[in-house]
mmCIF file of C-alpha atoms in Angstrom:
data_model
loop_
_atom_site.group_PDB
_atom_site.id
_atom_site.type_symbol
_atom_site.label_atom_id
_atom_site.label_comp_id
_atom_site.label_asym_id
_atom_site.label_seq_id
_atom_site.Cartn_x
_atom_site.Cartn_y
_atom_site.Cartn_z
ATOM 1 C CA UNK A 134 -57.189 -39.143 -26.670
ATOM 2 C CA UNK A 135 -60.358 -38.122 -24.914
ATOM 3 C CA UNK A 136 -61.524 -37.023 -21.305
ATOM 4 C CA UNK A 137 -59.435 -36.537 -18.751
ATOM 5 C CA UNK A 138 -61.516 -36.969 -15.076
ATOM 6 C CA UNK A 139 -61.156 -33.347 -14.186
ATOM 7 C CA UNK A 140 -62.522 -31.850 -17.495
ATOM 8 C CA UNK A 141 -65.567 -34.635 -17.377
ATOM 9 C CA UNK A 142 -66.448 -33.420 -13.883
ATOM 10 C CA UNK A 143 -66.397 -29.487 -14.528
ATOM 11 C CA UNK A 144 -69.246 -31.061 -17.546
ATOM 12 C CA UNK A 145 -71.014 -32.939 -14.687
ATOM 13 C CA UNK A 146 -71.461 -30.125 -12.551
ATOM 14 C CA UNK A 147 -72.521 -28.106 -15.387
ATOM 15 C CA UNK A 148 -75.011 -30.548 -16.105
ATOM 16 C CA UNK A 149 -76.422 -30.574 -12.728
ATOM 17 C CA UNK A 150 -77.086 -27.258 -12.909
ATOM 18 C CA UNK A 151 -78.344 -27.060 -16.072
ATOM 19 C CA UNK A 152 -81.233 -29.737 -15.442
ATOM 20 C CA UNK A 153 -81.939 -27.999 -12.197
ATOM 21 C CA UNK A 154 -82.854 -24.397 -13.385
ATOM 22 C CA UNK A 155 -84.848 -26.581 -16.558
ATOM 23 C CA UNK A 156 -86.807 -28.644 -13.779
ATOM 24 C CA UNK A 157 -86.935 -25.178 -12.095
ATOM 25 C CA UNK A 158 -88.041 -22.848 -14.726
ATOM 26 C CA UNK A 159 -90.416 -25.481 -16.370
ATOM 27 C CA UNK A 160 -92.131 -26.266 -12.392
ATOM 28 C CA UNK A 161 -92.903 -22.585 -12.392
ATOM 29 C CA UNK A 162 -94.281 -22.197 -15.325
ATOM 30 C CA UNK A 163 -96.422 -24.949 -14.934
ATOM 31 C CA UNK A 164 -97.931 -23.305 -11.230
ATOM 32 C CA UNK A 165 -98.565 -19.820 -12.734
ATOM 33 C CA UNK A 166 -100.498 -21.931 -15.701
ATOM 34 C CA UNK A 167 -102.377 -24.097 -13.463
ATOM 35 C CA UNK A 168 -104.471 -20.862 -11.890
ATOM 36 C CA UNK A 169 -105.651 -20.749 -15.887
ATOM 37 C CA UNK A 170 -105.041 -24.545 -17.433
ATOM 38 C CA UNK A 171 -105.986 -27.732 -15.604
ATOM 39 C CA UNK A 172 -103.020 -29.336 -14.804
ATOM 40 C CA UNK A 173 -101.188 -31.060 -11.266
ATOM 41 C CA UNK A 174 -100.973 -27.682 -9.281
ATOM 42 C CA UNK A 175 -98.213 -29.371 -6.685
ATOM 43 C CA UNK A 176 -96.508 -31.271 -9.522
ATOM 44 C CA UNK A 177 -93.755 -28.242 -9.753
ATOM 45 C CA UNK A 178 -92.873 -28.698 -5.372
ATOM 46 C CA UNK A 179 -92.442 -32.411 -5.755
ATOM 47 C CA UNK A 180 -90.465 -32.325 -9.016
ATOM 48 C CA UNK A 181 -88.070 -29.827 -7.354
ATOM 49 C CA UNK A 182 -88.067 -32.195 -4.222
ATOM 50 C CA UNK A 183 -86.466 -34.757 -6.299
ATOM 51 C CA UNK A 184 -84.252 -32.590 -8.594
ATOM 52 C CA UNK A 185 -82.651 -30.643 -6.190
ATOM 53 C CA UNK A 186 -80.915 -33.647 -4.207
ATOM 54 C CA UNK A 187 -80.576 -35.790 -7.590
ATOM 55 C CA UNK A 188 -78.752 -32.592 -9.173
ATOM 56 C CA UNK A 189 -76.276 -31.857 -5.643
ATOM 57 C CA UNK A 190 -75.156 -35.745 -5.785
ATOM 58 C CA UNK A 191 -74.213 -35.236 -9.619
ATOM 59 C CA UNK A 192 -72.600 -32.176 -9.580
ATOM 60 C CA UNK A 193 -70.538 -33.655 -6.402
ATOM 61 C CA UNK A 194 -70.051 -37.191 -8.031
ATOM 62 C CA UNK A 195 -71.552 -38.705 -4.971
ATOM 63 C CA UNK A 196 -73.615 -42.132 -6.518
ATOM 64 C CA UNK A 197 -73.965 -39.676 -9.574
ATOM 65 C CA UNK A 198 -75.229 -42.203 -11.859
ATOM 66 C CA UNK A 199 -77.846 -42.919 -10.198
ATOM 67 C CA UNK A 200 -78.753 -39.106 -9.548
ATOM 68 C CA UNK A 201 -78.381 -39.401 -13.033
ATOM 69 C CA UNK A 202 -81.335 -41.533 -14.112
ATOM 70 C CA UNK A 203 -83.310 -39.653 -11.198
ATOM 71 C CA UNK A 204 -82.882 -36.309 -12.284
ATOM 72 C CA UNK A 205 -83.288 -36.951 -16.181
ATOM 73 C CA UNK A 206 -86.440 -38.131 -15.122
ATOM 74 C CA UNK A 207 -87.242 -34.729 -13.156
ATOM 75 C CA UNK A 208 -85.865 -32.822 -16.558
ATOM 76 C CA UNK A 209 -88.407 -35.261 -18.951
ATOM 77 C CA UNK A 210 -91.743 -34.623 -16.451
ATOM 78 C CA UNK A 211 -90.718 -30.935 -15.779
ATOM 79 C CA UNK A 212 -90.125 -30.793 -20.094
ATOM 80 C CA UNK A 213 -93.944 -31.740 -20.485
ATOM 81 C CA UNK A 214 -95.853 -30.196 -17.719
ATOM 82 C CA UNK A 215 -93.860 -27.139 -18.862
ATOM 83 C CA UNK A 216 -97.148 -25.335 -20.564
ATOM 84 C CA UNK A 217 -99.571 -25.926 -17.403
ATOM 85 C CA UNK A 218 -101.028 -29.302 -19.133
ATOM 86 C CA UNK A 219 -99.413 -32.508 -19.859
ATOM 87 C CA UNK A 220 -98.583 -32.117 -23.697
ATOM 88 C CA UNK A 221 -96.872 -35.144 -25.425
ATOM 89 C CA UNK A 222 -94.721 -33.705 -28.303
ATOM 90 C CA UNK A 223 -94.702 -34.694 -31.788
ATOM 91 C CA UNK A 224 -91.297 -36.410 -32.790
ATOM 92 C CA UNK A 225 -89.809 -32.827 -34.341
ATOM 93 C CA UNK A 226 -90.528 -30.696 -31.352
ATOM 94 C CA UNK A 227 -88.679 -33.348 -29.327
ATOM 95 C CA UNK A 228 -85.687 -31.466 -30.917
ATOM 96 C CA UNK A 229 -86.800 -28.299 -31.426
ATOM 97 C CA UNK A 230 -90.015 -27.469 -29.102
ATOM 98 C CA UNK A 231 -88.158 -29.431 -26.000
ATOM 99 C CA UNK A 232 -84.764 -28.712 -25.752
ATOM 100 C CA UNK A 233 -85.187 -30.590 -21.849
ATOM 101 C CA UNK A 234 -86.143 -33.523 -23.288
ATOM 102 C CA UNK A 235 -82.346 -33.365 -25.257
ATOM 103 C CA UNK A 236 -81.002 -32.421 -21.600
ATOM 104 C CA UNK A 237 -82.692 -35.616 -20.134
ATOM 105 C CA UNK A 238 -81.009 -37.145 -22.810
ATOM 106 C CA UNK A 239 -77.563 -35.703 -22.002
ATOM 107 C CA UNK A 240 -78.445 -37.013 -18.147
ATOM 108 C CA UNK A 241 -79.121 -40.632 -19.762
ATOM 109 C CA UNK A 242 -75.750 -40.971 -21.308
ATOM 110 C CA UNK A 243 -74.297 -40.038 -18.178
ATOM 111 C CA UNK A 244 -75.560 -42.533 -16.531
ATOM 112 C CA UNK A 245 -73.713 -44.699 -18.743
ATOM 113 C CA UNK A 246 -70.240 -43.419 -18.087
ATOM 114 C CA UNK A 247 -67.301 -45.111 -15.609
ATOM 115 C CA UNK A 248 -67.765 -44.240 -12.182
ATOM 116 C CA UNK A 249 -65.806 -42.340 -9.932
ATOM 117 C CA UNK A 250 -63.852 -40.047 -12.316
ATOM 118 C CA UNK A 251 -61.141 -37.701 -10.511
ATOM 119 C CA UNK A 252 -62.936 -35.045 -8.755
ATOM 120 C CA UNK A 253 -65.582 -37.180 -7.794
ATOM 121 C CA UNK A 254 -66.792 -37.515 -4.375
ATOM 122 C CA UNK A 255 -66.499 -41.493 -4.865
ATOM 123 C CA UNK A 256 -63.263 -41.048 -6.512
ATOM 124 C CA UNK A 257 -61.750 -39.316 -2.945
ATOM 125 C CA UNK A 258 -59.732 -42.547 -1.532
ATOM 126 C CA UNK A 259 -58.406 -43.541 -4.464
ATOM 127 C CA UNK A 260 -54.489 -43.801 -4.832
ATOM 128 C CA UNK A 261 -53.869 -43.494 -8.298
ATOM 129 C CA UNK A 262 -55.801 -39.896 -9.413
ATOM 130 C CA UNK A 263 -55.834 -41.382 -12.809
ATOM 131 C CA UNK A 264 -58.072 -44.042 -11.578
ATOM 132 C CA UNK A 265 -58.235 -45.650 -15.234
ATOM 133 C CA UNK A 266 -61.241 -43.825 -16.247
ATOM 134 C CA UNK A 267 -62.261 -43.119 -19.261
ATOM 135 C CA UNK A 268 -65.419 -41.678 -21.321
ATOM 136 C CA UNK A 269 -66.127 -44.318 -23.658
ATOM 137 C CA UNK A 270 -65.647 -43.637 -27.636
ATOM 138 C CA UNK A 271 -69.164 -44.342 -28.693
ATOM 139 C CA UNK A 272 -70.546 -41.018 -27.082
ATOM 140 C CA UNK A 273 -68.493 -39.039 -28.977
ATOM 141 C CA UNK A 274 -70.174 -40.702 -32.087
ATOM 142 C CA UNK A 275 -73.816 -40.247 -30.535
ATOM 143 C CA UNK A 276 -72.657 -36.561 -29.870
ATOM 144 C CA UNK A 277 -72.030 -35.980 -33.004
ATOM 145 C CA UNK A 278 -74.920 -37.833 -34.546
ATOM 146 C CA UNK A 279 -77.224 -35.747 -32.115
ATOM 147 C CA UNK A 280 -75.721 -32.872 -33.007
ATOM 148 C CA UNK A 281 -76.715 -33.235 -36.618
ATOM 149 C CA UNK A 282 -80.134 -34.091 -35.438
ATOM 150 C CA UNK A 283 -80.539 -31.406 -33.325
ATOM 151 C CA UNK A 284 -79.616 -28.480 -36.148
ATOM 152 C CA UNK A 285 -81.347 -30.302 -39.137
ATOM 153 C CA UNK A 286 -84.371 -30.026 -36.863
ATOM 154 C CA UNK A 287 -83.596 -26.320 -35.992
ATOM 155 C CA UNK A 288 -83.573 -25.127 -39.596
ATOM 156 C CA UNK A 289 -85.923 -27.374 -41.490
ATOM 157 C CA UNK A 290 -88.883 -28.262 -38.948
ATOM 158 C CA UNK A 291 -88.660 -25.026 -36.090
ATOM 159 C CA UNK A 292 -91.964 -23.792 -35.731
ATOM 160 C CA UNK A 293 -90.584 -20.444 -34.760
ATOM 161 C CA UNK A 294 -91.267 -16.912 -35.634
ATOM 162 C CA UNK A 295 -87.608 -16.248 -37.675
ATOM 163 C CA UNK A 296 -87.968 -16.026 -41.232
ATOM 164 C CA UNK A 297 -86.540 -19.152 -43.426
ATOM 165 C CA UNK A 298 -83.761 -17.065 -44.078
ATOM 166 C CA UNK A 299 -82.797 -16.320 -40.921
ATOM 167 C CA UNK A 300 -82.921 -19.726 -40.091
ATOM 168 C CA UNK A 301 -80.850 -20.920 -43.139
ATOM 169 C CA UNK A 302 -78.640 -17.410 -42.176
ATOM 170 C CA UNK A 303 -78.468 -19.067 -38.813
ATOM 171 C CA UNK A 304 -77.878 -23.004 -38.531
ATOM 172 C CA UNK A 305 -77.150 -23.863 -42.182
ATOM 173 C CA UNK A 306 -73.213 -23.521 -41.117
ATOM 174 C CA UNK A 307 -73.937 -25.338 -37.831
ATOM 175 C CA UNK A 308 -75.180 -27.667 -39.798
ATOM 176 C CA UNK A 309 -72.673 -28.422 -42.230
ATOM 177 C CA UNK A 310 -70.444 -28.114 -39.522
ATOM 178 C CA UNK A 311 -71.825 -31.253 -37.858
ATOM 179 C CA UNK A 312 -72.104 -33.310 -40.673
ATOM 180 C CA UNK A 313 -68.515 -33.645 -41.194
ATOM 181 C CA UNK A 314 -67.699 -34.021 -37.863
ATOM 182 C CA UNK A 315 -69.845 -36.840 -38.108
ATOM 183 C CA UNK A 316 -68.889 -38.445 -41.131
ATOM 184 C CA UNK A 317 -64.747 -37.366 -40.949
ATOM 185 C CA UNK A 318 -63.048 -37.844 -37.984
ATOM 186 C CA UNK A 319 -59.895 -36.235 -38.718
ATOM 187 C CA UNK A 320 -61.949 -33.505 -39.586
ATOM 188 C CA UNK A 321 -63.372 -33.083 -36.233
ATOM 189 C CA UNK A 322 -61.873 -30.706 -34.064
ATOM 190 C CA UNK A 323 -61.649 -28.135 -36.847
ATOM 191 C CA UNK A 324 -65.577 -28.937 -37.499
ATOM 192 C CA UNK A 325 -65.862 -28.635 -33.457
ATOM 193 C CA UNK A 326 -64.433 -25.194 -33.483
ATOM 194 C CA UNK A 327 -65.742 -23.839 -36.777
ATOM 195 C CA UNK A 328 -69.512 -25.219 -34.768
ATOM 196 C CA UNK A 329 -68.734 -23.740 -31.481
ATOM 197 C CA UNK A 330 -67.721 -19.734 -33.498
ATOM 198 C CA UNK A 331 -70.520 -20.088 -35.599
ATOM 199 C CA UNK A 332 -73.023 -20.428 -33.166
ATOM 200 C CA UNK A 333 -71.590 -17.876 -30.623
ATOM 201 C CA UNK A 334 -71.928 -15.752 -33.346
ATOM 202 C CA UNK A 335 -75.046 -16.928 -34.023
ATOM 203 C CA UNK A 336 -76.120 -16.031 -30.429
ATOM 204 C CA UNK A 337 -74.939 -12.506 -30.740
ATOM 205 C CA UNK A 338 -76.379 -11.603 -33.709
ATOM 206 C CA UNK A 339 -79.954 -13.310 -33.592
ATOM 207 C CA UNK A 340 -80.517 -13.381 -30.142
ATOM 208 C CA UNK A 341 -80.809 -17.132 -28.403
ATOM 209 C CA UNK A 342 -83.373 -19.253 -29.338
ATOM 210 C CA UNK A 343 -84.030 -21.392 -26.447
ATOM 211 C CA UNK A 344 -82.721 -24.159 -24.815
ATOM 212 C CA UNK A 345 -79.210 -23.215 -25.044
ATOM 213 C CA UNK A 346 -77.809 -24.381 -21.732
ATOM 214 C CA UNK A 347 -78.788 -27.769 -23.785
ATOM 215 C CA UNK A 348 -77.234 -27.176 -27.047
ATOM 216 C CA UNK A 349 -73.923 -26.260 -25.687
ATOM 217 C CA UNK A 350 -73.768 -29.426 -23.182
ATOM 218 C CA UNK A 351 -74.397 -30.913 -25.993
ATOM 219 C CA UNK A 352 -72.005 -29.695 -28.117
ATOM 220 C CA UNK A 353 -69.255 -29.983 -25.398
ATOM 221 C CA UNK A 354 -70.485 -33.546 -25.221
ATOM 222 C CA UNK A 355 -69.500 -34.307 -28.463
ATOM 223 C CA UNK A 356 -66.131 -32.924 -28.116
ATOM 224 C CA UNK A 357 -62.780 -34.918 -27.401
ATOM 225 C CA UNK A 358 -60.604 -32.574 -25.087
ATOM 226 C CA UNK A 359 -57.566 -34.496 -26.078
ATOM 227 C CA UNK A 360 -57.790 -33.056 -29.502
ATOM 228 C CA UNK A 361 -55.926 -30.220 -28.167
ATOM 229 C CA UNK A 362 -52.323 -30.736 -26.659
ATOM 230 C CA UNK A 363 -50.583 -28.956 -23.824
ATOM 231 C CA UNK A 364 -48.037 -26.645 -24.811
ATOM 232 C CA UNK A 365 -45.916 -24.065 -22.826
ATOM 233 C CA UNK A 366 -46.721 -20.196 -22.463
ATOM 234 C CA UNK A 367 -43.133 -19.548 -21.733
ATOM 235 C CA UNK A 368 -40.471 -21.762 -22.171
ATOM 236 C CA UNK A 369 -37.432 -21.137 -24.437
ATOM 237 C CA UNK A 370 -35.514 -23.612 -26.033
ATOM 238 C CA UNK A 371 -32.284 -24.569 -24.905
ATOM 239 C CA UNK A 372 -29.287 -26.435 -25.623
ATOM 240 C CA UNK A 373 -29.085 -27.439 -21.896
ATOM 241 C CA UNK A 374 -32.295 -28.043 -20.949
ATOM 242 C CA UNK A 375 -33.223 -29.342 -17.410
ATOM 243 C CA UNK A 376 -36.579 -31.069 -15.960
ATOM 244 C CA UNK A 377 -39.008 -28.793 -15.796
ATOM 245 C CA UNK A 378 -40.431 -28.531 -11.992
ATOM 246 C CA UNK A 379 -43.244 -28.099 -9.494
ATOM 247 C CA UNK A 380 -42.148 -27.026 -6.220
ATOM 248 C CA UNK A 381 -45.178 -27.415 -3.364
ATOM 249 C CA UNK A 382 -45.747 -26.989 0.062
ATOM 250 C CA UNK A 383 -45.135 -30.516 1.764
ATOM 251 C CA UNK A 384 -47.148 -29.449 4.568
ATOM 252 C CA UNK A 385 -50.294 -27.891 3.266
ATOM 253 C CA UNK A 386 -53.208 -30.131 1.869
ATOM 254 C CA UNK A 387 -54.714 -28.056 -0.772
ATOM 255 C CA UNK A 388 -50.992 -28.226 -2.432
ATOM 256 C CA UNK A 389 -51.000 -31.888 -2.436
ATOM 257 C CA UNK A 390 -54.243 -32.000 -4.135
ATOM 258 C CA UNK A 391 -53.393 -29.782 -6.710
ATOM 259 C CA UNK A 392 -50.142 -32.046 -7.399
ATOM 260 C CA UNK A 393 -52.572 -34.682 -7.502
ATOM 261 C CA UNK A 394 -54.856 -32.723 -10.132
ATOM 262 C CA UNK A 395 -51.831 -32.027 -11.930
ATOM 263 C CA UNK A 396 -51.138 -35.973 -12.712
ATOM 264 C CA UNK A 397 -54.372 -36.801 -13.768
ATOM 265 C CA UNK A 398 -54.767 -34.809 -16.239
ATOM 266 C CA UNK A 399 -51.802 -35.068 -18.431
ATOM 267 C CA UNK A 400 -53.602 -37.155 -20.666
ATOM 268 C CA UNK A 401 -52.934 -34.555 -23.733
ATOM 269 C CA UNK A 402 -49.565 -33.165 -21.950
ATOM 270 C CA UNK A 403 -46.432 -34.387 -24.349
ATOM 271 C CA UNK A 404 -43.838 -36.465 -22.674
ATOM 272 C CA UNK A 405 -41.639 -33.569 -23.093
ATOM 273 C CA UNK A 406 -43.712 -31.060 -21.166
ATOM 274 C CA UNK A 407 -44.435 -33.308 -18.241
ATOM 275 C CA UNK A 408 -43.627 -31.888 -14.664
ATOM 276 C CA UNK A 409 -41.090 -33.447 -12.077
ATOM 277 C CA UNK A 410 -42.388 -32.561 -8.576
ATOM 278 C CA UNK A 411 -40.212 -31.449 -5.326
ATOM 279 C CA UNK A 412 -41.436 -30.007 -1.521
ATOM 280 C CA UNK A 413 -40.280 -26.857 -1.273
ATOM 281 C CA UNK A 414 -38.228 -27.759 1.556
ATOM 282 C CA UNK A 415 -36.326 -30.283 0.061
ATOM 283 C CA UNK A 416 -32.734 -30.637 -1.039
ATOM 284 C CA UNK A 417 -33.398 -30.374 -4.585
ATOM 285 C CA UNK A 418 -35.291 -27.268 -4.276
ATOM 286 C CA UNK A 419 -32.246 -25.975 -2.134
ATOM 287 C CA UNK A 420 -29.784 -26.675 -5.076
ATOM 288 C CA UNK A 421 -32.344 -25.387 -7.683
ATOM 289 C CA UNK A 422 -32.454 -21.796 -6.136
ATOM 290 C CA UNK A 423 -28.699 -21.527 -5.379
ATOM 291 C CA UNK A 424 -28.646 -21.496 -9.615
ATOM 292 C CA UNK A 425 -30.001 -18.435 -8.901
ATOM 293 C CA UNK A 426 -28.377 -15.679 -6.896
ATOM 294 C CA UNK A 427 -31.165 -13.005 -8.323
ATOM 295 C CA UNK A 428 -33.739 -14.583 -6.253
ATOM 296 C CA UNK A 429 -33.966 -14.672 -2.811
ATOM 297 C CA UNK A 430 -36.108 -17.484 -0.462
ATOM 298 C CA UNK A 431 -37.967 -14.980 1.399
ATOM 299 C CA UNK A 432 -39.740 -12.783 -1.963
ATOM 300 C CA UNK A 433 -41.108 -16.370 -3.176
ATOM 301 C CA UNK A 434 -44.230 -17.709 -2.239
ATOM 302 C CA UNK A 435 -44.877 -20.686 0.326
ATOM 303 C CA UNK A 436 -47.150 -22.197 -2.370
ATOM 304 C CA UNK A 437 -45.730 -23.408 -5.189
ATOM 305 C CA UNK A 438 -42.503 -22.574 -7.778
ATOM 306 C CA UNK A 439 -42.553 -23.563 -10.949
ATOM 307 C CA UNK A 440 -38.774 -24.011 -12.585
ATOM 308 C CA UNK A 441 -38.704 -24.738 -16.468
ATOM 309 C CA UNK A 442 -36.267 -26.002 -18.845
ATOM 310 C CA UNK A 443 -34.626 -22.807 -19.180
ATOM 311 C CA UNK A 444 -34.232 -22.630 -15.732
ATOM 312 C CA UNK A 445 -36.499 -19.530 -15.521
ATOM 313 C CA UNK A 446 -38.693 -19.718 -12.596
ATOM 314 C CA UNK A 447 -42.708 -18.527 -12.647
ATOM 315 C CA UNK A 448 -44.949 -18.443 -9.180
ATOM 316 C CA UNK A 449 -49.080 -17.338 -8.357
ATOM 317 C CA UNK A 450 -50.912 -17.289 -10.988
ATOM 318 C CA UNK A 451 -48.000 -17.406 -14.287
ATOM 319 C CA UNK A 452 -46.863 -20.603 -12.767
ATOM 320 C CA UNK A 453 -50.885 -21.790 -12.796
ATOM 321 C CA UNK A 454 -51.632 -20.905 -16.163
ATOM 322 C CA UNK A 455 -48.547 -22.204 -17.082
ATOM 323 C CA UNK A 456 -49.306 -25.466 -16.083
ATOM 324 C CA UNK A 457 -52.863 -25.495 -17.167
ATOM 325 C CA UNK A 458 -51.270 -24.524 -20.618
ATOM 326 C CA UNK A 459 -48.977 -27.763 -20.449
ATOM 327 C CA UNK A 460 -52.052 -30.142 -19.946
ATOM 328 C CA UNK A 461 -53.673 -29.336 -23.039
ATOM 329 C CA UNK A 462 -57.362 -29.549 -23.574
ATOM 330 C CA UNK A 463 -60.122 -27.474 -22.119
ATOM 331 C CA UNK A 464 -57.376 -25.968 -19.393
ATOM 332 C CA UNK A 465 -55.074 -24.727 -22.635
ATOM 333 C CA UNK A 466 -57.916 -22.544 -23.382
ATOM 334 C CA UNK A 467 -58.744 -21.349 -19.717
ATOM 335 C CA UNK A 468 -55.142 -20.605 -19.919
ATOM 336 C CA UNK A 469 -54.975 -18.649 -23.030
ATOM 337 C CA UNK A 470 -58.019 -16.573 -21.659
ATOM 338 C CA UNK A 471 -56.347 -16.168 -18.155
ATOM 339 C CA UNK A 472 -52.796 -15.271 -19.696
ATOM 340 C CA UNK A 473 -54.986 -12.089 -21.744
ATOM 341 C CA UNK A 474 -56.039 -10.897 -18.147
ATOM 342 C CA UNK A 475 -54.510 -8.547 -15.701
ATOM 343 C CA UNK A 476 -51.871 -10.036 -13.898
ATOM 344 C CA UNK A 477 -52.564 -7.999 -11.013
ATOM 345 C CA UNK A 478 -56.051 -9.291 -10.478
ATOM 346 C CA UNK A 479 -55.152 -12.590 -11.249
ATOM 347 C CA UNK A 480 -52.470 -12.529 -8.692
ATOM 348 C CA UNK A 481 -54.958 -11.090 -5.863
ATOM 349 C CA UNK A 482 -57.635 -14.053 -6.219
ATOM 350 C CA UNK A 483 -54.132 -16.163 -6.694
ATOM 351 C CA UNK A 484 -52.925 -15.139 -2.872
ATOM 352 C CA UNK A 485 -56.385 -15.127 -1.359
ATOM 353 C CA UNK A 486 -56.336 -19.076 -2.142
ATOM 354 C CA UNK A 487 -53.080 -19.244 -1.194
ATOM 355 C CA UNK A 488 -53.900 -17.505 2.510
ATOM 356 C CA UNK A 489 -56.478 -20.153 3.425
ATOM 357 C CA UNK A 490 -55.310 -22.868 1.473
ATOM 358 C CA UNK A 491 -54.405 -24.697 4.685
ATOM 359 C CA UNK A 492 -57.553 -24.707 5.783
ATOM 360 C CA UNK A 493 -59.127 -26.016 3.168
ATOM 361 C CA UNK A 494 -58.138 -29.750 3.889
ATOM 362 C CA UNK A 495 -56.064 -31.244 6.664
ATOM 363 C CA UNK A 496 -52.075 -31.137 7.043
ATOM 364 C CA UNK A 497 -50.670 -33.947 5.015
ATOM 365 C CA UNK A 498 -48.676 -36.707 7.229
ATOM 366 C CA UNK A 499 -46.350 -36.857 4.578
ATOM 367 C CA UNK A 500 -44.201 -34.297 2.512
ATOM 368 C CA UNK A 501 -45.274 -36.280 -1.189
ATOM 369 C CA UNK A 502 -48.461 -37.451 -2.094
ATOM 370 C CA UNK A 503 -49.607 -41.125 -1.614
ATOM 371 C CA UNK A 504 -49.308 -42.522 -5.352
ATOM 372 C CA UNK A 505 -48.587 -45.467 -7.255
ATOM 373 C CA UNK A 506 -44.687 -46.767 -8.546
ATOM 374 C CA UNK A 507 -44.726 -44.873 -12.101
ATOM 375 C CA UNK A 508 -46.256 -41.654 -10.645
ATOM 376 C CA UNK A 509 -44.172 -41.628 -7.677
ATOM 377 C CA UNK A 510 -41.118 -41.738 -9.270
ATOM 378 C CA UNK A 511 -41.526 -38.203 -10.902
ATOM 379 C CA UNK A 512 -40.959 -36.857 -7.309
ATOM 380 C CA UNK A 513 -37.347 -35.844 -6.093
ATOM 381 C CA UNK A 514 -36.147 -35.603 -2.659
#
């Protein structure tokens, strides 16, 4: 199991704006050089002309391979003009000099993804959230292989100022790390997380070495999300147990896309954890809270109520993370981080959503999303 559309798009937009502050910081670099070093003084205006627009469409997923191939372009031109002078780099400070030119890169195999994944702009009309899509299973192997590229050139080949032992101190664990990532695959998402600690750590305790927007896209790229199931924050097993479910606001927009976001990403969510949906004015909802005379209609929110298989019921932001939990992947871990916050704060930025959520997008015609057979059968009346 790999990329869901949701996760892959949070990674686009991250790219975006990763290859706009390189084409950014490298175009003005190269205009305070050119006052000293002969080089194309309004090179830095045009490349941001072209970046900026390239980097808005791919963050939005609006024709974003093609903004794609544009911007990595911008990133590669931006990557050489960086020191006031055109300056083609030798093959080992491609990977350790240039760390754009590995973001450029990055930009290149996104070009070469599916189109249209959920949370797209071009994805927006689409009946079925899942779409199909999915990131194909080579990149994961050219992640990996780049990975090892990228770290053997960090600690053999860097033409830094760190001592060979701080070097070894530093990516020698990355390293081996990588290497069985590449070459085991069962292996990899212990590899992945041993890589990721390691080199937070790394960060921390030998500063940041440049280019590191680029190393982690990179290592996110060669992650598979999937690895990583959903699993509940809260519910209790039971010798009774009953559909766990998402009660929504028919009537409000926002909620319908979020019931939406919900079903395409369940890629790594276990049959057993999967949600059964419900307005919040509907008849099942009405049975569902007459099981419990502690609660009463008026103290829960308008939003959403989430009901689990022990029949206890979570709403704001315990019934978010809770579902974030359930679809496993990248959101298990925003969860895990959100569920060791406040609950107060998390409740306050929960509610101020919640009080403009309706006018965030228009007022639904009907009380359940429009969705194909198999999804639309989760839905009770």
């Amino acid at each position: 199991m790999g990329w869901t559309g949701g996760q892959y798009s949070l990674y686009r937009a991250a790219l975006a704006l990763a290859a706009l502050c390189a084409v950014g910081a490298a175009a003005a670099a190269s205009g305070i050089a050119s006052t000293v070093v002969t080089s194309p003084p309004r090179a830095g205006p045009i490349l941001i002309a072209v970046a900026l627009p390239a980097a808005l469409a791919l963050a939005l997923g609006f024709r974003d391979r093609l903004a794609a191939c544009l911007l990595a372009q911008a990133v590669a031109a931006a990557e050489l003009i960086a020191g006031g002078a055109i300056a083609i780099p030798s093959w080992t400070s491609l990977l350790t000099e240039r760390p754009g030119l590995v973001l450029a890169l990055l930009l290149v195999l996104h070009a070469c993804t599916p189109r249209a994944p959920f949370g797209a702009f071009d994805a927006r009309e689409r009946v079925d959230p899942r779409g199909g899509w999915q990131r194909p299973g080579w990149m994961t192997e050219i992640g990996w292989a780049l990975l090892v590229m990228v770290t053997a050139a960090a600690l053999f080949v860097a033409d830094d100022s760190r001592t060979p032992i701080v070097r070894l101190a530093r990516h020698a664990p990355e390293l081996a790390a990588a290497l069985v990532g590449l070459l085991a695959r069962s292996a990899r998402p212990a590899a992945w997380s041993v890589l990721v600690l390691w080199h937070l750590a790394s960060v921390f305790a030998f500063g940041a070495a440049g280019g590191e927007a680029s190393r982690l896209l990179l290592i996110v790229f060669a992650a598979e999300p999937g690895w990583w199931c959903g699993r509940s924050l809260h519910a209790r097993s039971t010798s009774d147990p009953i559909p766990a479910r998402l009660f929504y606001d028919g009537d409000c927009g926002f909620c319908h896309r979020s019931v939406r976001f919900v079903l395409s990403e369940e890629l790594a969510t276990p049959t057993a954890l999967r949600l059964r949906f419900a307005p919040l004015g509907s008849v099942t909802f009405a049975e569902r809270l007459a099981k419990h005379s502690e609660l009463d209609r008026a103290s829960l929110p308008d939003s959403i109520v989430l009901e689990l298989e022990d029949g206890s019921i979570l709403t704001r932001s315990a019934a978010a993370l809770e579902i974030a939990s359930r679809l496993g992947g990248f959101w298990r871990f925003v969860a895990l981080v959100g569920n060791r916050l406040p609950s107060g704060l998390l409740d306050a930025g929960y509610d101020a959503i919640a009080r403009v959520r309706k006018k965030l997008f228009s007022q639904p015609k009907d009380a359940c999303p429009i969705l194909p057979p198999d999804l639309r059968a989760r839905f009770d009346a």
